[in-house]
Amino acid sequence: TGYQRRVHGGNDYFCFVNCHLAAHQNKVKDRNEDHQAIQNGAQFRNRPFSILAHDFVFWFGDLNYRIDLDRQTMQKLLSEKDNGLLLESDQLQAQMACGSAFRMFSESEIDWTPTYKFARDQYSAKRLPAYCDRVLWYEKDLVRLHASCDNVCHPARCPECSPRAHVHCPVYTSLRGIDTSDHKPVVAVFTIQKPTEASS
C-alpha cells in the first residue's frame, strides 16, 4: 500500500510517498512489484502527472526488504556491529543496484544496526533482523544530467554529476530509545540547495 502527497514550492514540485511493501524474507519479487505498482499507478490530475515527473521525490516507510544471511552469521555481525557486511547482503541495496526497484533513487549511508524486529530493546527471536525502514530520494535534474554522462554508475556516485546534486542528507539515523513498536523509527533530515537566478 502507498500514500502520496505533493507540494509546490517556488519553481519546484515535491512528491512524498509513504508505503508498506510486501512482508517476509522471500518476497523480494513481491516488494519490487509493489513498488512498481505504486510508482507507475499514481496519476495526478494536474501537472506533474506522475511521481517521477516531480522535481524531487522522497519515498519512505516500511519497505520490508530483508538481509540474506543465516541467523548464526547475522548474530556474529550484530555482536561486532559490522553494519558494512550486513548491508552487503541487504536486499534493497541489491535491487537498487540491478535496477529492479527504486532505480535512480538515492539513500544516505547507513551507520546503524537493523531496525526490525524488536521486542522492546532486544531483537526478537521470531524474525531475522532487517533494515526494513528506509528513506530514499529521487532528484529529476540529476537523473537527466546523468543520462548524457559517459560514466556507468549511479548519478549520486558519479564524479562528474554528483557535485551538481541539490539534495543532501546530513542526518540519517535510527532512534533506538523508542520502543512502542517492533520497528525502531528512522529519521532523515534533508537540505536542498539550488543556485538563485541572477536578477535581471
Coordinates of C-alpha atoms in Angstrom, one line a residue:
T1 CA 0.0 0.0 0.0
G2 CA 1.2 3.5 -0.7
Y3 CA 0.1 7.1 0.0
Q4 CA 1.3 10.1 -2.0
R5 CA 1.3 13.8 -1.1
R6 CA 2.8 16.6 -3.1
V7 CA 3.8 20.2 -2.6
H8 CA 4.6 23.0 -4.9
G9 CA 7.4 25.2 -3.5
G10 CA 8.9 28.0 -5.6
N11 CA 9.6 26.7 -9.0
D12 CA 9.8 23.0 -7.9
Y13 CA 7.4 20.2 -7.3
F14 CA 7.9 17.8 -4.4
C15 CA 6.3 14.4 -4.0
F16 CA 6.3 12.5 -0.8
V17 CA 5.5 8.8 -0.8
N18 CA 4.9 6.6 2.2
C19 CA 4.4 2.9 1.8
H20 CA 4.3 -0.6 3.3
L21 CA 5.6 -3.2 0.9
A22 CA 5.1 -6.9 1.0
A23 CA 6.4 -8.7 4.1
H24 CA 8.5 -11.8 4.7
Q25 CA 12.1 -12.8 3.8
N26 CA 11.5 -14.5 0.4
K27 CA 9.1 -11.9 -1.0
V28 CA 11.6 -9.7 -2.8
K29 CA 9.8 -10.0 -6.2
D30 CA 6.5 -9.0 -4.5
R31 CA 8.2 -6.0 -2.9
N32 CA 9.6 -4.9 -6.3
E33 CA 6.2 -5.3 -7.9
D34 CA 4.5 -3.3 -5.1
H35 CA 7.0 -0.5 -5.7
Q36 CA 6.4 -0.5 -9.4
A37 CA 2.6 -0.6 -8.9
I38 CA 2.7 2.5 -6.7
Q39 CA 5.2 4.4 -8.8
N40 CA 3.5 3.6 -12.1
G41 CA -0.1 3.6 -10.8
A42 CA -0.1 7.1 -9.2
Q43 CA -1.7 9.6 -11.5
F44 CA -2.3 13.2 -10.5
R45 CA -5.0 15.4 -12.1
N46 CA -2.6 18.3 -12.7
R47 CA 1.0 18.6 -13.8
P48 CA 3.2 16.9 -12.9
F49 CA 1.1 13.8 -13.6
S50 CA 3.3 11.1 -12.3
I51 CA 5.6 10.5 -9.3
L52 CA 8.9 10.7 -11.2
A53 CA 7.8 13.8 -13.1
H54 CA 8.2 15.8 -9.9
D55 CA 11.5 17.6 -9.3
F56 CA 12.1 15.9 -6.0
V57 CA 10.6 12.7 -4.7
F58 CA 11.1 11.5 -1.1
W59 CA 10.0 7.8 -0.6
F60 CA 9.9 6.3 2.9
G61 CA 8.2 3.7 5.0
D62 CA 8.4 0.0 5.9
L63 CA 9.9 -1.1 2.6
N64 CA 10.3 -4.6 4.2
Y65 CA 13.5 -5.6 2.4
R66 CA 15.5 -8.1 4.4
I67 CA 19.1 -9.3 4.9
D68 CA 20.1 -12.5 3.1
L69 CA 22.1 -14.1 5.8
D70 CA 21.6 -17.1 8.1
R71 CA 20.9 -16.4 11.8
Q72 CA 24.4 -17.5 13.0
T73 CA 26.3 -15.2 10.7
M74 CA 23.9 -12.3 11.4
Q75 CA 24.2 -12.7 15.1
K76 CA 28.0 -12.6 14.8
L77 CA 27.9 -9.4 12.7
L78 CA 25.4 -7.8 15.0
S79 CA 27.6 -8.6 18.0
E80 CA 30.5 -7.0 16.2
K81 CA 28.3 -4.1 14.9
D82 CA 29.6 -4.7 11.4
N83 CA 27.0 -2.8 9.5
G84 CA 29.1 -2.9 6.4
L85 CA 28.9 -6.6 6.0
L86 CA 25.3 -6.7 7.0
L87 CA 24.5 -4.2 4.2
E88 CA 26.4 -6.2 1.7
S89 CA 23.5 -8.7 1.9
D90 CA 20.8 -6.1 2.1
Q91 CA 18.0 -6.9 -0.4
L92 CA 17.1 -3.3 -1.1
Q93 CA 20.6 -2.3 -2.0
A94 CA 20.9 -5.3 -4.3
Q95 CA 17.6 -4.5 -6.0
M96 CA 18.5 -0.8 -6.4
A97 CA 21.9 -1.8 -7.9
C98 CA 20.4 -4.1 -10.5
G99 CA 17.6 -1.7 -11.3
S100 CA 14.7 -4.0 -10.3
A101 CA 13.4 -1.5 -7.8
F102 CA 13.9 2.2 -6.9
R103 CA 16.1 2.7 -9.9
M104 CA 18.0 6.0 -9.8
F105 CA 16.8 6.6 -6.2
S106 CA 19.4 7.6 -3.6
E107 CA 19.9 6.7 0.0
S108 CA 22.3 8.2 2.5
E109 CA 24.9 6.0 4.2
I110 CA 23.6 3.7 7.0
D111 CA 25.8 3.5 10.1
W112 CA 23.3 1.9 12.4
T113 CA 22.2 -1.7 13.0
P114 CA 18.9 -3.1 11.7
T115 CA 15.6 -1.6 12.8
Y116 CA 13.5 -4.7 12.8
K117 CA 12.3 -6.9 14.6
F118 CA 12.4 -5.8 18.3
A119 CA 10.8 -6.9 21.5
R120 CA 11.3 -3.7 23.4
D121 CA 15.1 -3.2 23.4
Q122 CA 16.2 -6.6 22.1
Y123 CA 15.9 -8.3 18.8
S124 CA 13.1 -10.8 18.6
A125 CA 13.9 -14.5 18.2
K126 CA 10.9 -14.9 15.8
R127 CA 12.4 -13.0 12.9
L128 CA 15.8 -12.3 11.4
P129 CA 16.8 -8.6 11.9
A130 CA 16.5 -6.4 8.9
Y131 CA 16.8 -2.8 7.6
C132 CA 13.1 -2.7 6.8
D133 CA 12.6 1.0 7.5
R134 CA 14.2 3.3 4.9
V135 CA 14.2 6.8 3.4
L136 CA 15.1 7.3 -0.2
W137 CA 15.0 10.2 -2.6
Y138 CA 15.0 11.0 -6.3
E139 CA 16.2 14.1 -8.0
K140 CA 14.9 14.6 -11.5
D141 CA 17.5 17.1 -12.8
L142 CA 20.4 14.9 -11.5
V143 CA 19.0 11.8 -13.3
R144 CA 18.6 13.8 -16.5
L145 CA 22.1 15.2 -16.3
H146 CA 23.5 11.7 -15.8
A147 CA 21.6 10.4 -18.8
S148 CA 24.1 12.3 -21.0
C149 CA 27.1 11.3 -19.0
D150 CA 29.5 8.5 -20.1
N151 CA 30.1 7.2 -16.6
V152 CA 28.4 3.9 -15.9
C153 CA 27.4 4.3 -12.3
H154 CA 24.6 5.7 -10.1
P155 CA 24.2 9.5 -10.6
A156 CA 24.8 10.2 -6.8
R157 CA 28.2 8.4 -7.1
C158 CA 29.2 9.9 -10.4
P159 CA 32.3 12.1 -10.1
E160 CA 31.0 14.4 -12.8
C161 CA 27.3 14.6 -11.9
S162 CA 27.2 14.2 -8.1
P163 CA 28.8 17.6 -7.4
R164 CA 25.8 19.2 -9.1
A165 CA 23.2 17.4 -6.9
H166 CA 20.8 19.7 -5.0
V167 CA 19.7 17.2 -2.3
H168 CA 21.8 16.5 0.7
C169 CA 21.1 14.3 3.7
P170 CA 23.2 15.4 6.7
V171 CA 21.2 13.3 9.1
Y172 CA 20.1 9.7 8.6
T173 CA 19.7 7.7 11.8
S174 CA 17.6 5.3 13.9
L175 CA 16.0 6.3 17.2
R176 CA 16.8 3.3 19.4
G177 CA 15.3 4.7 22.6
I178 CA 11.7 4.5 21.2
D179 CA 10.1 1.0 21.8
T180 CA 6.4 1.5 21.1
S181 CA 6.7 -0.8 18.0
D182 CA 8.6 -3.9 16.8
H183 CA 10.4 -1.4 14.5
K184 CA 12.8 1.3 15.5
P185 CA 11.9 4.6 13.8
V186 CA 14.2 6.1 11.2
V187 CA 14.8 9.8 10.8
A188 CA 16.2 11.7 7.8
V189 CA 16.9 15.4 7.5
F190 CA 17.4 16.9 4.1
T191 CA 18.7 20.1 2.7
I192 CA 18.0 21.3 -0.9
Q193 CA 20.5 23.9 -2.2
K194 CA 19.8 25.4 -5.6
P195 CA 21.5 28.4 -7.1
T196 CA 19.4 31.5 -7.2
E197 CA 18.7 33.0 -10.5
A198 CA 20.5 36.3 -11.1
S199 CA 18.1 39.2 -11.2
S200 CA 17.8 41.0 -14.5

